[in-house]
Amino acid sequence: YAPNTYKELKLAKWRKQGKKIPDGVVPSDAVTVRSLIFGGTPFYTFNEFFSVVIGPYLLIHFFLFPMPLLAIGEYMGTGHDMYISAVKNLFLAELLTNFHGFVAIVTNHAGDDMYRFREGCRPYSGSFYVRQVLASVDFWTGSDINDFMHGYLNYQIEHHMWPSLSMLSYKRSQPLVKALCKKHGIPYVQENVFWRTKKTIDIMTGSASMRWFPEEYEKKFLARDAVVELEKKNKKTTLLSDKAMEAVQE
């Protein structure tokens, strides 16, 4: 996430400063590690990214944080062994954490049965909720041990629909969401993490591609969202005017 999170921070800073986005630059374009190292990005340089984002974390987390072990090692007569061991364990833990994060997060967003969209949509609109289902996957759910091992990220569809809900709320809502999708004919994909990993590798190696959502329906849904939003605003306006009228009559 780091390259694109920093990109969004840079874009927000540009907007705050009133700085114009350079011609030919598409704000939604993803920043990849490959483009960052070899081709560069219009948002920032690799040196800036390293000095602001990666460098401080690398220095503080892996080298400064375990430094007290140097003094403890000298006191106990073990030299630098404790410090070196701590640094090795921190790097190993980072690798394992990233591997687990990749398997638990990336794999339920990729696959030849996942959809991509051309345009953005209004948050918490009809299109928003449909897209969360069509562009996410749930792993197997229901067991407390299984949920714990997945870090409750096996409820990815529900997490995308309601990011602020608790983990137990995802567990309660999952069968309801699945049943609702079945009722309305919306594909609700739920598969085990190993099969999803295979599908992700197929996407990464180019042997498969993610689907594009039909443009005609995408436009229709967005148009419907705009109508619903307008109806909500008109309803609020009417309610406020009614209250004002009642206050005057009183």
mmCIF file of C-alpha atoms in Angstrom:
data_model
loop_
_atom_site.group_PDB
_atom_site.id
_atom_site.type_symbol
_atom_site.label_atom_id
_atom_site.label_comp_id
_atom_site.label_asym_id
_atom_site.label_seq_id
_atom_site.Cartn_x
_atom_site.Cartn_y
_atom_site.Cartn_z
ATOM 1 C CA TYR A 1 0.000 0.000 0.000
ATOM 2 C CA ALA A 2 2.831 2.422 0.780
ATOM 3 C CA PRO A 3 3.609 3.758 -2.751
ATOM 4 C CA ASN A 4 -0.042 4.521 -3.514
ATOM 5 C CA THR A 5 -0.870 5.806 -0.032
ATOM 6 C CA TYR A 6 1.983 8.287 -0.369
ATOM 7 C CA LYS A 7 0.717 9.176 -3.846
ATOM 8 C CA GLU A 8 -2.704 10.041 -2.408
ATOM 9 C CA LEU A 9 -1.055 12.185 0.266
ATOM 10 C CA LYS A 10 0.878 14.037 -2.428
ATOM 11 C CA LEU A 11 -2.314 14.604 -4.453
ATOM 12 C CA ALA A 12 -4.115 15.908 -1.365
ATOM 13 C CA LYS A 13 -1.228 18.303 -0.716
ATOM 14 C CA TRP A 14 -1.345 19.543 -4.319
ATOM 15 C CA ARG A 15 -5.087 20.187 -4.065
ATOM 16 C CA LYS A 16 -4.658 22.047 -0.766
ATOM 17 C CA GLN A 17 -1.964 24.232 -2.300
ATOM 18 C CA GLY A 18 -4.047 24.790 -5.428
ATOM 19 C CA LYS A 19 -1.357 23.166 -7.531
ATOM 20 C CA LYS A 20 -2.473 21.914 -10.933
ATOM 21 C CA ILE A 21 -1.977 18.252 -11.765
ATOM 22 C CA PRO A 22 0.522 18.058 -14.657
ATOM 23 C CA ASP A 23 -0.876 17.409 -18.127
ATOM 24 C CA GLY A 24 -0.954 13.743 -19.057
ATOM 25 C CA VAL A 25 -0.960 12.606 -15.426
ATOM 26 C CA VAL A 26 -3.900 10.409 -14.417
ATOM 27 C CA PRO A 27 -4.408 10.614 -10.617
ATOM 28 C CA SER A 28 -5.994 7.158 -10.486
ATOM 29 C CA ASP A 29 -2.970 5.448 -12.070
ATOM 30 C CA ALA A 30 -1.375 3.016 -9.621
ATOM 31 C CA VAL A 31 2.243 3.411 -8.572
ATOM 32 C CA THR A 32 3.989 0.037 -8.750
ATOM 33 C CA VAL A 33 7.351 -0.892 -7.270
ATOM 34 C CA ARG A 34 8.634 -1.550 -10.769
ATOM 35 C CA SER A 35 7.623 1.863 -12.092
ATOM 36 C CA LEU A 36 8.954 3.512 -8.952
ATOM 37 C CA ILE A 37 12.411 1.971 -9.285
ATOM 38 C CA PHE A 38 12.904 1.844 -13.048
ATOM 39 C CA GLY A 39 10.594 4.353 -14.715
ATOM 40 C CA GLY A 40 9.865 6.855 -12.005
ATOM 41 C CA THR A 41 6.475 8.428 -11.299
ATOM 42 C CA PRO A 42 5.084 11.930 -11.894
ATOM 43 C CA PHE A 43 4.160 12.150 -8.229
ATOM 44 C CA TYR A 44 7.538 11.697 -6.540
ATOM 45 C CA THR A 45 11.010 10.271 -7.022
ATOM 46 C CA PHE A 46 12.350 7.032 -5.587
ATOM 47 C CA ASN A 47 14.778 9.020 -3.412
ATOM 48 C CA GLU A 48 11.892 11.018 -1.936
ATOM 49 C CA PHE A 49 9.870 7.860 -1.303
ATOM 50 C CA PHE A 50 12.804 6.189 0.424
ATOM 51 C CA SER A 51 13.748 9.190 2.566
ATOM 52 C CA VAL A 52 10.176 9.986 3.645
ATOM 53 C CA VAL A 53 8.413 6.603 3.770
ATOM 54 C CA ILE A 54 10.679 3.551 3.724
ATOM 55 C CA GLY A 55 13.906 4.911 5.193
ATOM 56 C CA PRO A 56 12.616 6.133 8.578
ATOM 57 C CA TYR A 57 10.665 2.913 9.151
ATOM 58 C CA LEU A 58 13.664 0.789 8.189
ATOM 59 C CA LEU A 59 16.018 2.709 10.473
ATOM 60 C CA ILE A 60 13.750 3.033 13.512
ATOM 61 C CA HIS A 61 12.012 -0.352 13.483
ATOM 62 C CA PHE A 62 14.920 -2.617 12.579
ATOM 63 C CA PHE A 63 17.982 -0.856 13.968
ATOM 64 C CA LEU A 64 17.134 1.806 16.583
ATOM 65 C CA PHE A 65 14.320 -0.064 18.350
ATOM 66 C CA PRO A 66 16.511 -3.038 19.425
ATOM 67 C CA MET A 67 19.515 -0.845 20.328
ATOM 68 C CA PRO A 68 19.040 -1.230 24.133
ATOM 69 C CA LEU A 69 20.087 -4.844 23.590
ATOM 70 C CA LEU A 70 23.594 -3.591 22.803
ATOM 71 C CA ALA A 71 23.922 -2.222 26.335
ATOM 72 C CA ILE A 72 22.289 -5.308 27.834
ATOM 73 C CA GLY A 73 24.606 -7.550 25.843
ATOM 74 C CA GLU A 74 27.670 -5.671 27.035
ATOM 75 C CA TYR A 75 26.451 -5.908 30.627
ATOM 76 C CA MET A 76 25.812 -9.656 30.331
ATOM 77 C CA GLY A 77 29.009 -10.302 28.440
ATOM 78 C CA THR A 78 27.373 -11.551 25.256
ATOM 79 C CA GLY A 79 28.588 -8.701 23.063
ATOM 80 C CA HIS A 80 26.447 -7.831 20.075
ATOM 81 C CA ASP A 81 24.837 -11.264 19.777
ATOM 82 C CA MET A 82 21.479 -10.236 21.289
ATOM 83 C CA TYR A 83 21.232 -7.164 19.078
ATOM 84 C CA ILE A 84 22.091 -9.085 15.893
ATOM 85 C CA SER A 85 19.631 -11.840 16.819
ATOM 86 C CA ALA A 86 16.891 -9.252 17.385
ATOM 87 C CA VAL A 87 17.543 -7.601 14.010
ATOM 88 C CA LYS A 88 17.383 -10.984 12.264
ATOM 89 C CA ASN A 89 14.123 -11.869 14.014
ATOM 90 C CA LEU A 90 12.586 -8.503 13.141
ATOM 91 C CA PHE A 91 13.402 -8.976 9.454
ATOM 92 C CA LEU A 92 12.084 -12.552 9.520
ATOM 93 C CA ALA A 93 8.883 -11.430 11.257
ATOM 94 C CA GLU A 94 8.446 -8.696 8.652
ATOM 95 C CA LEU A 95 8.768 -11.212 5.797
ATOM 96 C CA LEU A 96 6.288 -13.621 7.380
ATOM 97 C CA THR A 97 3.843 -10.811 8.169
ATOM 98 C CA ASN A 98 3.986 -9.521 4.604
ATOM 99 C CA PHE A 99 3.504 -13.032 3.215
ATOM 100 C CA HIS A 100 0.483 -13.609 5.432
ATOM 101 C CA GLY A 101 -0.877 -10.157 4.534
ATOM 102 C CA PHE A 102 -0.465 -10.889 0.829
ATOM 103 C CA VAL A 103 -2.277 -14.224 1.055
ATOM 104 C CA ALA A 104 -5.055 -12.859 3.268
ATOM 105 C CA ILE A 105 -5.685 -9.584 1.411
ATOM 106 C CA VAL A 106 -4.460 -9.610 -2.184
ATOM 107 C CA THR A 107 -5.930 -12.985 -3.073
ATOM 108 C CA ASN A 108 -9.501 -11.949 -2.291
ATOM 109 C CA HIS A 109 -9.253 -8.995 -4.649
ATOM 110 C CA ALA A 110 -7.800 -10.738 -7.704
ATOM 111 C CA GLY A 111 -8.959 -13.431 -10.101
ATOM 112 C CA ASP A 112 -10.596 -13.941 -13.479
ATOM 113 C CA ASP A 113 -13.990 -13.840 -11.752
ATOM 114 C CA MET A 114 -13.439 -10.368 -10.265
ATOM 115 C CA TYR A 115 -14.711 -7.220 -11.994
ATOM 116 C CA ARG A 116 -13.041 -3.901 -12.781
ATOM 117 C CA PHE A 117 -14.850 -0.606 -13.355
ATOM 118 C CA ARG A 118 -14.094 2.381 -15.562
ATOM 119 C CA GLU A 119 -15.578 5.162 -13.443
ATOM 120 C CA GLY A 120 -15.722 5.955 -9.749
ATOM 121 C CA CYS A 121 -18.998 5.930 -7.858
ATOM 122 C CA ARG A 122 -20.610 7.726 -4.947
ATOM 123 C CA PRO A 123 -19.697 6.287 -1.524
ATOM 124 C CA TYR A 124 -22.459 4.129 -0.058
ATOM 125 C CA SER A 125 -24.582 4.355 -3.206
ATOM 126 C CA GLY A 126 -26.230 1.418 -4.921
ATOM 127 C CA SER A 127 -23.273 1.060 -7.276
ATOM 128 C CA PHE A 128 -20.901 1.194 -4.314
ATOM 129 C CA TYR A 129 -22.459 -1.798 -2.573
ATOM 130 C CA VAL A 130 -22.755 -3.849 -5.757
ATOM 131 C CA ARG A 131 -19.095 -3.193 -6.577
ATOM 132 C CA GLN A 132 -17.937 -4.375 -3.172
ATOM 133 C CA VAL A 133 -19.529 -7.753 -3.892
ATOM 134 C CA LEU A 134 -18.363 -8.036 -7.496
ATOM 135 C CA ALA A 135 -14.758 -6.996 -6.789
ATOM 136 C CA SER A 136 -14.130 -8.925 -3.558
ATOM 137 C CA VAL A 137 -14.100 -12.522 -2.359
ATOM 138 C CA ASP A 138 -14.929 -14.137 0.957
ATOM 139 C CA PHE A 139 -12.890 -17.109 2.135
ATOM 140 C CA TRP A 140 -14.534 -19.880 4.119
ATOM 141 C CA THR A 141 -16.333 -18.448 7.143
ATOM 142 C CA GLY A 142 -18.231 -19.456 10.263
ATOM 143 C CA SER A 143 -15.646 -21.151 12.491
ATOM 144 C CA ASP A 144 -14.018 -19.071 15.235
ATOM 145 C CA ILE A 145 -10.647 -20.769 14.668
ATOM 146 C CA ASN A 146 -10.902 -20.297 10.912
ATOM 147 C CA ASP A 147 -11.863 -16.635 11.354
ATOM 148 C CA PHE A 148 -8.963 -16.066 13.744
ATOM 149 C CA MET A 149 -6.441 -17.668 11.377
ATOM 150 C CA HIS A 150 -7.646 -15.373 8.587
ATOM 151 C CA GLY A 151 -7.558 -12.342 10.869
ATOM 152 C CA TYR A 152 -11.269 -11.943 10.047
ATOM 153 C CA LEU A 153 -10.193 -10.847 6.565
ATOM 154 C CA ASN A 154 -12.130 -13.816 5.236
ATOM 155 C CA TYR A 155 -15.144 -11.486 5.452
ATOM 156 C CA GLN A 156 -13.690 -9.179 2.824
ATOM 157 C CA ILE A 157 -16.996 -8.424 1.063
ATOM 158 C CA GLU A 158 -18.676 -7.366 4.293
ATOM 159 C CA HIS A 159 -15.575 -5.437 5.351
ATOM 160 C CA HIS A 160 -15.703 -3.431 2.108
ATOM 161 C CA MET A 161 -19.412 -2.753 2.474
ATOM 162 C CA TRP A 162 -19.159 -1.579 6.087
ATOM 163 C CA PRO A 163 -15.519 -0.747 6.955
ATOM 164 C CA SER A 164 -16.350 0.495 10.458
ATOM 165 C CA LEU A 165 -18.224 -2.587 11.677
ATOM 166 C CA SER A 166 -16.730 -4.912 14.277
ATOM 167 C CA MET A 167 -15.355 -8.308 13.323
ATOM 168 C CA LEU A 168 -18.252 -10.139 14.972
ATOM 169 C CA SER A 169 -20.685 -7.964 13.020
ATOM 170 C CA TYR A 170 -19.081 -9.193 9.789
ATOM 171 C CA LYS A 171 -19.701 -12.739 10.958
ATOM 172 C CA ARG A 172 -23.367 -12.023 11.676
ATOM 173 C CA SER A 173 -23.976 -10.094 8.445
ATOM 174 C CA GLN A 174 -22.228 -12.506 6.050
ATOM 175 C CA PRO A 175 -25.052 -15.051 5.636
ATOM 176 C CA LEU A 176 -27.572 -12.213 5.230
ATOM 177 C CA VAL A 177 -25.511 -10.541 2.509
ATOM 178 C CA LYS A 178 -24.958 -13.859 0.727
ATOM 179 C CA ALA A 179 -28.684 -14.649 0.785
ATOM 180 C CA LEU A 180 -29.559 -11.167 -0.500
ATOM 181 C CA CYS A 181 -27.110 -11.518 -3.388
ATOM 182 C CA LYS A 182 -28.573 -14.912 -4.284
ATOM 183 C CA LYS A 183 -32.066 -13.423 -4.260
ATOM 184 C CA HIS A 184 -31.109 -10.682 -6.733
ATOM 185 C CA GLY A 185 -28.728 -12.725 -8.908
ATOM 186 C CA ILE A 186 -25.525 -10.938 -7.861
ATOM 187 C CA PRO A 187 -22.436 -13.213 -7.980
ATOM 188 C CA TYR A 188 -21.167 -13.776 -4.439
ATOM 189 C CA VAL A 189 -17.813 -15.556 -4.640
ATOM 190 C CA GLN A 190 -16.665 -17.597 -1.645
ATOM 191 C CA GLU A 191 -13.687 -19.951 -1.998
ATOM 192 C CA ASN A 192 -10.761 -21.179 0.062
ATOM 193 C CA VAL A 193 -7.568 -19.155 0.312
ATOM 194 C CA PHE A 194 -5.450 -21.695 -1.562
ATOM 195 C CA TRP A 195 -7.630 -21.616 -4.672
ATOM 196 C CA ARG A 196 -7.711 -17.825 -4.543
ATOM 197 C CA THR A 197 -3.912 -17.767 -4.320
ATOM 198 C CA LYS A 198 -3.751 -19.837 -7.505
ATOM 199 C CA LYS A 199 -6.144 -17.415 -9.236
ATOM 200 C CA THR A 200 -4.044 -14.458 -8.084
ATOM 201 C CA ILE A 201 -0.868 -16.026 -9.467
ATOM 202 C CA ASP A 202 -2.677 -16.525 -12.793
ATOM 203 C CA ILE A 203 -3.392 -12.785 -12.875
ATOM 204 C CA MET A 204 0.173 -11.886 -11.878
ATOM 205 C CA THR A 205 1.701 -14.106 -14.560
ATOM 206 C CA GLY A 206 -0.679 -12.916 -17.278
ATOM 207 C CA SER A 207 -2.315 -16.301 -17.890
ATOM 208 C CA ALA A 208 -5.678 -14.800 -16.858
ATOM 209 C CA SER A 209 -7.240 -11.343 -16.651
ATOM 210 C CA MET A 210 -9.826 -9.699 -14.459
ATOM 211 C CA ARG A 211 -13.177 -8.905 -16.035
ATOM 212 C CA TRP A 212 -14.471 -5.519 -17.099
ATOM 213 C CA PHE A 213 -17.964 -4.750 -15.875
ATOM 214 C CA PRO A 214 -20.262 -4.078 -18.886
ATOM 215 C CA GLU A 215 -19.967 -0.353 -19.615
ATOM 216 C CA GLU A 216 -23.652 -0.018 -20.495
ATOM 217 C CA TYR A 217 -24.788 -1.257 -17.093
ATOM 218 C CA GLU A 218 -22.093 0.699 -15.284
ATOM 219 C CA LYS A 219 -23.456 3.940 -16.789
ATOM 220 C CA LYS A 220 -27.047 2.960 -16.008
ATOM 221 C CA PHE A 221 -26.209 2.232 -12.371
ATOM 222 C CA LEU A 222 -24.303 5.523 -11.988
ATOM 223 C CA ALA A 223 -27.207 7.430 -13.517
ATOM 224 C CA ARG A 224 -29.573 5.719 -11.098
ATOM 225 C CA ASP A 225 -27.297 6.681 -8.198
ATOM 226 C CA ALA A 226 -27.486 10.329 -9.267
ATOM 227 C CA VAL A 227 -31.292 10.195 -9.364
ATOM 228 C CA VAL A 228 -31.486 8.610 -5.905
ATOM 229 C CA GLU A 229 -29.068 11.192 -4.504
ATOM 230 C CA LEU A 230 -31.179 14.010 -5.952
ATOM 231 C CA GLU A 231 -34.326 12.491 -4.468
ATOM 232 C CA LYS A 232 -32.654 12.354 -1.056
ATOM 233 C CA LYS A 233 -31.656 16.021 -1.272
ATOM 234 C CA ASN A 234 -35.145 17.049 -2.362
ATOM 235 C CA LYS A 235 -36.666 15.048 0.459
ATOM 236 C CA LYS A 236 -34.419 16.726 3.014
ATOM 237 C CA THR A 237 -35.227 20.136 1.561
ATOM 238 C CA THR A 238 -38.950 19.405 1.761
ATOM 239 C CA LEU A 239 -38.710 18.237 5.317
ATOM 240 C CA LEU A 240 -36.803 21.335 6.369
ATOM 241 C CA SER A 241 -39.282 23.608 4.606
ATOM 242 C CA ASP A 242 -42.193 21.820 6.262
ATOM 243 C CA LYS A 243 -40.610 22.336 9.671
ATOM 244 C CA ALA A 244 -40.032 25.998 8.908
ATOM 245 C CA MET A 245 -43.665 26.423 7.833
ATOM 246 C CA GLU A 246 -44.892 24.724 10.972
ATOM 247 C CA ALA A 247 -42.736 27.013 13.095
ATOM 248 C CA VAL A 248 -44.161 30.101 11.359
ATOM 249 C CA GLN A 249 -47.759 28.907 11.806
ATOM 250 C CA GLU A 250 -47.176 28.322 15.485
#
